[in-house]
PDB file of C-alpha atoms in Angstrom:
ATOM      1  CA  MET A 547       0.053   0.020  -0.012  1.00 41.00           C
ATOM      2  CA  SER A 548       1.249   3.538  -0.873  1.00 40.00           C
ATOM      3  CA  SER A 549       2.546   5.782   1.979  1.00 39.00           C
ATOM      4  CA  PHE A 550       3.064   9.413   1.539  1.00 37.00           C
ATOM      5  CA  VAL A 551       5.276  11.689   3.684  1.00 38.00           C
ATOM      6  CA  SER A 552       3.216  14.613   5.171  1.00 39.00           C
ATOM      7  CA  ASP A 553       6.121  17.062   5.072  1.00 43.00           C
ATOM      8  CA  ASP A 554       6.318  17.157   1.230  1.00 43.00           C
ATOM      9  CA  LYS A 555       9.914  16.225   1.143  1.00 45.00           C
ATOM     10  CA  ALA A 556       9.465  12.841  -0.544  1.00 44.00           C
ATOM     11  CA  CYS A 557       6.987  10.217  -0.956  1.00 43.00           C
ATOM     12  CA  GLU A 558       7.202   6.298  -1.713  1.00 47.00           C
ATOM     13  CA  VAL A 559       4.797   4.852  -4.236  1.00 48.00           C
ATOM     14  CA  HIS A 560       5.012   1.267  -5.120  1.00 54.00           C
ATOM     15  CA  GLY A 561       8.501   0.878  -4.325  1.00 59.00           C
ATOM     16  CA  HIS A 562       9.731   4.174  -6.068  1.00 62.00           C
ATOM     17  CA  TYR A 563      11.185   6.993  -4.189  1.00 63.00           C
ATOM     18  CA  LEU A 564      10.097  10.369  -5.440  1.00 60.00           C
ATOM     19  CA  VAL A 565      11.531  13.882  -4.756  1.00 59.00           C
ATOM     20  CA  SER A 566      10.262  17.179  -6.037  1.00 57.00           C
ATOM     21  CA  LEU A 567      12.628  18.962  -8.509  1.00 69.00           C
ATOM     22  CA  GLN A 568      13.848  22.497  -8.043  1.00 69.00           C
ATOM     23  CA  ALA A 569      13.342  24.628 -11.135  1.00 74.00           C
ATOM     24  CA  ALA A 570      16.488  25.951 -12.687  1.00 74.00           C
ATOM     25  CA  THR A 571      17.772  29.130 -10.991  1.00 81.00           C
ATOM     26  CA  ALA A 572      20.968  29.990 -13.043  1.00 87.00           C
ATOM     27  CA  VAL A 573      20.518  32.830 -15.550  1.00 93.00           C
ATOM     28  CA  SER A 574      21.954  32.021 -19.065  1.00 92.00           C
ATOM     29  CA  HIS A 575      20.715  35.050 -21.029  1.00 95.00           C
ATOM     30  CA  CYS A 576      19.051  38.426 -20.156  1.00 96.00           C
ATOM     31  CA  VAL A 577      17.509  41.150 -22.382  1.00 96.00           C
ATOM     32  CA  THR A 578      15.356  44.194 -21.706  1.00 94.00           C
ATOM     33  CA  CYS A 579      12.509  45.258 -24.018  1.00 94.00           C
ATOM     34  CA  SER A 580       8.914  46.534 -24.200  1.00 94.00           C
ATOM     35  CA  PHE A 581       7.315  43.160 -24.537  1.00 94.00           C
ATOM     36  CA  THR A 582       3.967  43.307 -22.489  1.00 93.00           C
ATOM     37  CA  GLY A 583       2.835  46.868 -23.578  1.00 90.00           C
ATOM     38  CA  LYS A 584       3.667  50.017 -24.963  1.00 87.00           C
ATOM     39  CA  GLY A 585       6.230  52.098 -22.807  1.00 86.00           C
ATOM     40  CA  VAL A 586       6.388  49.027 -20.371  1.00 92.00           C
ATOM     41  CA  LEU A 587       9.984  48.096 -19.317  1.00 94.00           C
ATOM     42  CA  ASN A 588      10.348  44.182 -19.150  1.00 95.00           C
ATOM     43  CA  LEU A 589      13.248  42.273 -18.184  1.00 96.00           C
ATOM     44  CA  VAL A 590      13.363  38.852 -19.840  1.00 97.00           C
ATOM     45  CA  LEU A 591      15.488  36.141 -18.036  1.00 97.00           C
ATOM     46  CA  ALA A 592      16.388  32.660 -19.610  1.00 96.00           C
ATOM     47  CA  ARG A 593      16.844  30.013 -17.072  1.00 93.00           C
ATOM     48  CA  ILE A 594      18.175  27.165 -18.896  1.00 89.00           C
ATOM     49  CA  ASN A 595      14.855  25.727 -20.074  1.00 92.00           C
ATOM     50  CA  SER A 596      12.462  28.512 -19.193  1.00 94.00           C
ATOM     51  CA  LEU A 597      11.722  32.251 -19.798  1.00 96.00           C
ATOM     52  CA  GLU A 598      10.649  34.658 -17.176  1.00 96.00           C
ATOM     53  CA  ILE A 599       9.321  37.963 -18.007  1.00 97.00           C
ATOM     54  CA  TYR A 600       9.299  40.555 -15.274  1.00 96.00           C
ATOM     55  CA  ASP A 601       7.496  44.167 -15.334  1.00 95.00           C
ATOM     56  CA  ILE A 602      10.035  46.789 -14.042  1.00 94.00           C
ATOM     57  CA  SER A 603       8.459  49.815 -12.256  1.00 91.00           C
ATOM     58  CA  GLU A 604       8.962  53.232 -13.613  1.00 85.00           C
ATOM     59  CA  ASP A 605      11.374  54.049 -10.732  1.00 85.00           C
ATOM     60  CA  GLY A 606      13.271  50.737 -11.401  1.00 81.00           C
ATOM     61  CA  GLY A 607      12.777  49.805  -7.767  1.00 83.00           C
ATOM     62  CA  ASP A 608      10.311  47.032  -8.208  1.00 91.00           C
ATOM     63  CA  MET A 609      10.231  43.984 -10.284  1.00 92.00           C
ATOM     64  CA  THR A 610       6.990  41.799 -10.790  1.00 95.00           C
ATOM     65  CA  LEU A 611       6.934  38.416 -12.455  1.00 95.00           C
ATOM     66  CA  ASN A 612       4.469  38.810 -15.401  1.00 95.00           C
ATOM     67  CA  GLN A 613       4.885  35.402 -17.222  1.00 94.00           C
ATOM     68  CA  LYS A 614       6.998  32.188 -16.828  1.00 94.00           C
ATOM     69  CA  LEU A 615       7.195  30.027 -20.000  1.00 94.00           C
ATOM     70  CA  PRO A 616       8.604  26.418 -19.962  1.00 93.00           C
ATOM     71  CA  ILE A 617      10.656  25.752 -23.103  1.00 93.00           C
ATOM     72  CA  ASN A 618      11.293  22.342 -24.389  1.00 90.00           C
ATOM     73  CA  GLY A 619      15.063  22.437 -24.643  1.00 90.00           C
ATOM     74  CA  ARG A 620      18.128  24.534 -23.255  1.00 93.00           C
ATOM     75  CA  ILE A 621      17.907  28.009 -24.466  1.00 95.00           C
ATOM     76  CA  SER A 622      21.115  28.932 -26.477  1.00 95.00           C
ATOM     77  CA  THR A 623      20.390  32.470 -27.744  1.00 95.00           C
ATOM     78  CA  LEU A 624      17.881  35.073 -26.633  1.00 96.00           C
ATOM     79  CA  ASN A 625      17.130  38.382 -28.805  1.00 95.00           C
ATOM     80  CA  VAL A 626      14.864  41.141 -29.050  1.00 94.00           C
ATOM     81  CA  ILE A 627      13.202  42.386 -32.340  1.00 90.00           C
ATOM     82  CA  ASN A 628      12.498  45.892 -31.671  1.00 87.00           C
ATOM     83  CA  ASN A 629       9.163  46.811 -33.293  1.00 78.00           C
ATOM     84  CA  THR A 630       9.206  50.580 -33.627  1.00 62.00           C
ATOM     85  CA  ASN A 631       9.349  53.031 -36.614  1.00 49.00           C
ATOM     86  CA  THR A 632      12.671  51.998 -38.263  1.00 48.00           C
ATOM     87  CA  THR A 633      14.208  53.232 -41.435  1.00 44.00           C
ATOM     88  CA  ASN A 634      15.605  50.520 -43.606  1.00 44.00           C
ATOM     89  CA  THR A 635      18.846  51.619 -45.156  1.00 41.00           C
ATOM     90  CA  THR A 636      18.743  48.699 -47.622  1.00 41.00           C
ATOM     91  CA  THR A 637      15.495  49.942 -49.187  1.00 41.00           C
ATOM     92  CA  THR A 638      15.508  53.521 -47.981  1.00 39.00           C
ATOM     93  CA  SER A 639      11.972  53.148 -46.558  1.00 42.00           C
ATOM     94  CA  THR A 640      10.494  53.450 -43.218  1.00 41.00           C
ATOM     95  CA  THR A 641       8.164  50.806 -41.858  1.00 45.00           C
ATOM     96  CA  THR A 642       5.693  51.393 -39.132  1.00 40.00           C
ATOM     97  CA  THR A 643       5.372  48.261 -37.004  1.00 44.00           C
ATOM     98  CA  SER A 644       4.095  47.174 -33.547  1.00 55.00           C
ATOM     99  CA  THR A 645       4.442  49.405 -30.352  1.00 76.00           C
ATOM    100  CA  THR A 646       5.519  46.044 -28.505  1.00 87.00           C
ATOM    101  CA  ASP A 647       8.613  44.167 -29.043  1.00 91.00           C
ATOM    102  CA  THR A 648       9.144  40.590 -30.194  1.00 91.00           C
ATOM    103  CA  ILE A 649      11.258  37.918 -28.442  1.00 93.00           C
ATOM    104  CA  MET A 650      13.471  35.440 -30.506  1.00 93.00           C
ATOM    105  CA  PHE A 651      15.245  32.439 -28.957  1.00 95.00           C
ATOM    106  CA  THR A 652      16.981  29.309 -30.014  1.00 93.00           C
ATOM    107  CA  THR A 653      17.570  26.080 -28.248  1.00 93.00           C
ATOM    108  CA  ASP A 654      20.607  23.571 -28.103  1.00 91.00           C
ATOM    109  CA  ARG A 655      18.431  21.310 -30.219  1.00 89.00           C
ATOM    110  CA  CYS A 656      18.613  23.714 -33.131  1.00 88.00           C
ATOM    111  CA  LYS A 657      15.035  24.936 -32.640  1.00 89.00           C
ATOM    112  CA  ALA A 658      14.005  28.612 -33.158  1.00 90.00           C
ATOM    113  CA  ALA A 659      10.888  30.646 -32.325  1.00 90.00           C
ATOM    114  CA  THR A 660       9.676  34.097 -32.040  1.00 90.00           C
ATOM    115  CA  LEU A 661       7.239  35.074 -29.458  1.00 93.00           C
ATOM    116  CA  ARG A 662       4.840  38.246 -28.899  1.00 91.00           C
ATOM    117  CA  TYR A 663       2.484  39.170 -26.152  1.00 93.00           C
ATOM    118  CA  ASN A 664      -1.299  39.551 -26.866  1.00 91.00           C
ATOM    119  CA  THR A 665      -2.360  42.561 -24.745  1.00 88.00           C
ATOM    120  CA  ASP A 666      -5.987  41.503 -25.150  1.00 89.00           C
ATOM    121  CA  THR A 667      -5.706  37.960 -23.724  1.00 92.00           C
ATOM    122  CA  LYS A 668      -2.562  38.650 -21.531  1.00 92.00           C
ATOM    123  CA  GLN A 669      -1.095  35.570 -23.035  1.00 93.00           C
ATOM    124  CA  VAL A 670       2.247  34.908 -25.052  1.00 94.00           C
ATOM    125  CA  GLU A 671       1.830  33.783 -28.594  1.00 92.00           C
ATOM    126  CA  THR A 672       4.149  32.000 -30.817  1.00 91.00           C
ATOM    127  CA  ILE A 673       4.398  33.867 -34.346  1.00 86.00           C
ATOM    128  CA  SER A 674       6.768  31.535 -35.956  1.00 84.00           C
ATOM    129  CA  SER A 675       8.907  28.375 -35.122  1.00 86.00           C
ATOM    130  CA  ALA A 676      11.278  26.285 -37.040  1.00 83.00           C
ATOM    131  CA  ASP A 677      13.798  23.397 -36.886  1.00 84.00           C
ATOM    132  CA  PHE A 678      17.299  24.449 -38.032  1.00 82.00           C
ATOM    133  CA  ASN A 679      18.588  20.711 -37.878  1.00 83.00           C
ATOM    134  CA  GLU A 680      20.223  20.326 -41.295  1.00 80.00           C
ATOM    135  CA  GLN A 681      22.600  17.878 -42.927  1.00 74.00           C
ATOM    136  CA  ILE A 682      25.145  20.419 -43.829  1.00 79.00           C
ATOM    137  CA  GLY A 683      27.897  19.633 -41.360  1.00 75.00           C
ATOM    138  CA  ALA A 684      28.827  19.329 -37.650  1.00 82.00           C
ATOM    139  CA  GLU A 685      27.373  21.877 -35.000  1.00 83.00           C
ATOM    140  CA  SER A 686      29.747  24.605 -33.962  1.00 84.00           C
ATOM    141  CA  GLU A 687      31.987  23.505 -31.199  1.00 81.00           C
ATOM    142  CA  LYS A 688      31.811  27.176 -29.649  1.00 83.00           C
ATOM    143  CA  GLY A 689      28.155  27.238 -29.212  1.00 88.00           C
ATOM    144  CA  HIS A 690      25.167  29.042 -31.009  1.00 92.00           C
ATOM    145  CA  PHE A 691      25.128  32.634 -32.012  1.00 92.00           C
ATOM    146  CA  ALA A 692      22.194  34.822 -33.006  1.00 94.00           C
ATOM    147  CA  ILE A 693      22.256  38.517 -33.984  1.00 93.00           C
ATOM    148  CA  VAL A 694      19.411  40.853 -34.984  1.00 92.00           C
ATOM    149  CA  SER A 695      19.465  44.098 -37.124  1.00 90.00           C
ATOM    150  CA  GLU A 696      16.236  46.074 -37.176  1.00 85.00           C
ATOM    151  CA  GLU A 697      18.145  48.537 -39.622  1.00 85.00           C
ATOM    152  CA  HIS A 698      18.291  46.030 -42.270  1.00 86.00           C
ATOM    153  CA  ASN A 699      15.318  43.828 -41.212  1.00 85.00           C
ATOM    154  CA  LEU A 700      17.526  40.848 -40.685  1.00 87.00           C
ATOM    155  CA  ALA A 701      18.768  38.158 -38.343  1.00 90.00           C
ATOM    156  CA  VAL A 702      21.735  35.939 -38.811  1.00 93.00           C
ATOM    157  CA  PHE A 703      22.441  32.687 -36.774  1.00 93.00           C
ATOM    158  CA  HIS A 704      25.589  30.647 -36.541  1.00 91.00           C
ATOM    159  CA  MET A 705      24.890  27.086 -35.535  1.00 90.00           C
ATOM    160  CA  TYR A 706      26.807  24.864 -37.921  1.00 89.00           C
ATOM    161  CA  ALA A 707      30.552  24.997 -38.441  1.00 89.00           C
ATOM    162  CA  GLY A 708      31.301  26.988 -41.540  1.00 87.00           C
ATOM    163  CA  TYR A 709      27.869  28.259 -42.169  1.00 89.00           C
ATOM    164  CA  LEU A 710      25.698  31.441 -41.476  1.00 90.00           C
ATOM    165  CA  LYS A 711      21.829  31.163 -41.498  1.00 89.00           C
ATOM    166  CA  ILE A 712      20.590  34.389 -43.149  1.00 90.00           C
ATOM    167  CA  ALA A 713      16.861  35.117 -42.143  1.00 88.00           C
ATOM    168  CA  PRO A 714      15.136  38.360 -43.270  1.00 85.00           C
ATOM    169  CA  PHE A 715      12.153  39.707 -41.314  1.00 81.00           C
ATOM    170  CA  THR A 716       8.584  39.533 -42.663  1.00 75.00           C
ATOM    171  CA  THR A 717       5.550  41.492 -41.507  1.00 67.00           C
ATOM    172  CA  SER A 718       2.485  39.922 -40.112  1.00 61.00           C
ATOM    173  CA  GLY A 719      -0.241  42.492 -38.993  1.00 58.00           C
ATOM    174  CA  THR A 720       1.550  45.135 -37.053  1.00 58.00           C
ATOM    175  CA  SER A 721       4.674  43.205 -36.041  1.00 62.00           C
ATOM    176  CA  ARG A 722       7.860  42.156 -37.629  1.00 67.00           C
ATOM    177  CA  HIS A 723       8.872  38.432 -37.131  1.00 67.00           C
ATOM    178  CA  LEU A 724      11.177  35.819 -38.912  1.00 71.00           C
ATOM    179  CA  ASP A 725       9.600  33.553 -41.554  1.00 67.00           C
ATOM    180  CA  LEU A 726      11.534  30.338 -40.349  1.00 63.00           C
ATOM    181  CA  SER A 727       9.385  27.830 -42.428  1.00 62.00           C
ATOM    182  CA  PRO A 728      11.319  25.681 -44.958  1.00 60.00           C
ATOM    183  CA  SER A 729       9.860  27.478 -47.880  1.00 63.00           C
ATOM    184  CA  GLY A 730      10.666  30.992 -46.500  1.00 69.00           C
ATOM    185  CA  PRO A 731      13.278  33.428 -47.548  1.00 76.00           C
ATOM    186  CA  SER A 732      16.055  32.323 -45.144  1.00 80.00           C
ATOM    187  CA  TYR A 733      19.127  30.476 -46.545  1.00 85.00           C
ATOM    188  CA  ASN A 734      22.656  29.115 -45.588  1.00 87.00           C
ATOM    189  CA  ALA A 735      25.863  31.077 -46.450  1.00 88.00           C
ATOM    190  CA  ARG A 736      29.149  29.579 -46.374  1.00 89.00           C
ATOM    191  CA  LEU A 737      32.025  30.908 -44.458  1.00 88.00           C
ATOM    192  CA  ASP A 738      35.735  30.717 -45.067  1.00 82.00           C
ATOM    193  CA  GLU A 739      36.182  29.481 -41.421  1.00 77.00           C
ATOM    194  CA  PRO A 740      35.479  25.883 -41.033  1.00 73.00           C
ATOM    195  CA  ASP A 741      34.977  26.300 -37.248  1.00 79.00           C
ATOM    196  CA  GLY A 742      36.357  28.278 -34.219  1.00 86.00           C
ATOM    197  CA  VAL A 743      33.859  31.064 -34.698  1.00 90.00           C
ATOM    198  CA  LEU A 744      33.822  33.062 -31.265  1.00 92.00           C
ATOM    199  CA  SER A 745      31.461  35.949 -32.029  1.00 92.00           C
ATOM    200  CA  VAL A 746      29.392  37.355 -34.878  1.00 93.00           C
ATOM    201  CA  GLN A 747      28.161  41.005 -34.797  1.00 94.00           C
ATOM    202  CA  PHE A 748      26.473  43.365 -37.339  1.00 94.00           C
ATOM    203  CA  ILE A 749      28.534  46.246 -38.340  1.00 92.00           C
ATOM    204  CA  PRO A 750      26.364  49.475 -37.594  1.00 89.00           C
ATOM    205  CA  GLY A 751      25.854  52.226 -40.148  1.00 86.00           C
ATOM    206  CA  SER A 752      26.744  50.103 -43.109  1.00 85.00           C
ATOM    207  CA  SER A 753      24.716  50.904 -46.081  1.00 86.00           C
ATOM    208  CA  VAL A 754      24.336  47.124 -46.775  1.00 88.00           C
ATOM    209  CA  PRO A 755      24.106  44.383 -44.269  1.00 91.00           C
ATOM    210  CA  ALA A 756      27.699  43.451 -43.069  1.00 93.00           C
ATOM    211  CA  VAL A 757      28.834  41.189 -40.192  1.00 94.00           C
ATOM    212  CA  ALA A 758      32.086  40.987 -38.474  1.00 94.00           C
ATOM    213  CA  VAL A 759      33.224  37.269 -37.565  1.00 93.00           C
ATOM    214  CA  LEU A 760      35.804  36.746 -34.792  1.00 93.00           C
ATOM    215  CA  TYR A 761      37.389  33.399 -34.861  1.00 92.00           C
ATOM    216  CA  VAL A 762      40.430  31.415 -33.645  1.00 89.00           C
ATOM    217  CA  ASP A 763      42.409  28.815 -35.653  1.00 87.00           C
ATOM    218  CA  ASN A 764      43.868  25.547 -34.753  1.00 85.00           C
ATOM    219  CA  LYS A 765      47.084  27.345 -33.631  1.00 88.00           C
ATOM    220  CA  GLN A 766      45.099  29.568 -31.208  1.00 90.00           C
ATOM    221  CA  ARG A 767      45.657  32.656 -33.401  1.00 91.00           C
ATOM    222  CA  TYR A 768      42.840  35.232 -33.385  1.00 93.00           C
ATOM    223  CA  PHE A 769      41.408  36.861 -36.569  1.00 92.00           C
ATOM    224  CA  MET A 770      38.424  38.862 -37.617  1.00 92.00           C
ATOM    225  CA  LYS A 771      36.950  39.070 -41.068  1.00 92.00           C
ATOM    226  CA  THR A 772      33.992  41.002 -42.407  1.00 93.00           C
ATOM    227  CA  TYR A 773      31.281  39.780 -44.849  1.00 92.00           C
ATOM    228  CA  THR A 774      28.459  41.635 -46.690  1.00 91.00           C
ATOM    229  CA  VAL A 775      25.192  39.779 -46.909  1.00 89.00           C
ATOM    230  CA  THR A 776      23.420  39.470 -50.162  1.00 82.00           C
ATOM    231  CA  LEU A 777      19.595  39.702 -49.734  1.00 75.00           C
ATOM    232  CA  PRO A 778      18.093  37.765 -52.678  1.00 62.00           C
ATOM    233  CA  PRO A 779      14.779  38.881 -54.083  1.00 57.00           C
ATOM    234  CA  SER A 780      13.406  35.387 -53.588  1.00 47.00           C
ATOM    235  CA  SER A 781      14.261  32.433 -51.416  1.00 39.00           C
ATOM    236  CA  THR A 782      16.915  31.266 -53.828  1.00 36.00           C
ATOM    237  CA  PRO A 783      20.180  30.551 -51.840  1.00 35.00           C
ATOM    238  CA  SER A 784      22.991  32.798 -51.940  1.00 40.00           C
ATOM    239  CA  SER A 785      26.254  33.301 -50.031  1.00 45.00           C
ATOM    240  CA  ALA A 786      27.950  35.978 -47.939  1.00 57.00           C
ATOM    241  CA  THR A 787      30.665  37.831 -49.615  1.00 53.00           C
ATOM    242  CA  ARG A 788      33.928  38.183 -47.794  1.00 52.00           C
ATOM    243  CA  GLY A 789      34.988  41.746 -47.106  1.00 53.00           C
ATOM    244  CA  GLY A 790      38.398  41.009 -45.725  1.00 48.00           C
TER     245      GLY A 790
END
């Protein structure tokens, strides 16, 4: 017959010893944005396999948990897509988008998703999701990288050695997000560096999308190269152009 311990520390059911598991407390990523409302300051924490969204008071002295979202996998990157009036230097046009920001994250299983907050239902909604598992090579030994450029309506991912995933933004309703579907405009661009990428960053102020890649070779020498990114008019694959 089953017996339960009243102090909630443990219970014994049919010979199995059960204990309650503590939720992850370590913070792996952190961003600030206006996610839950116009003019609201939010702090978003990634705790291994969950996202916690906090409302920050106007004076910055109080922090209230608004949402806690379990994630199926270990979060490897966390970014914000800022949905404000932004001038696109690539097309010299200004796009008016949502007054709340979008959250983008990836997991160690090469999954990706973008999230938005529905101010009517007070719930977080998934705008898009994708599986980046591809037969193009080994995963990067240095971990995943993801960067966002609202200036060029573009996101770049580095998950596999020797490749960048180029993903232009699309617009749905009043918010920008990533079309991460297999038939979407994203494509893989080849890098000169087979592996050892330590960081990838957009170069601000460039008239065309450009990224700087910091990497280390097998002799522990550090280098940096720049690449310009070609945005094809369709989903036809293209490649990044080395800048030096």
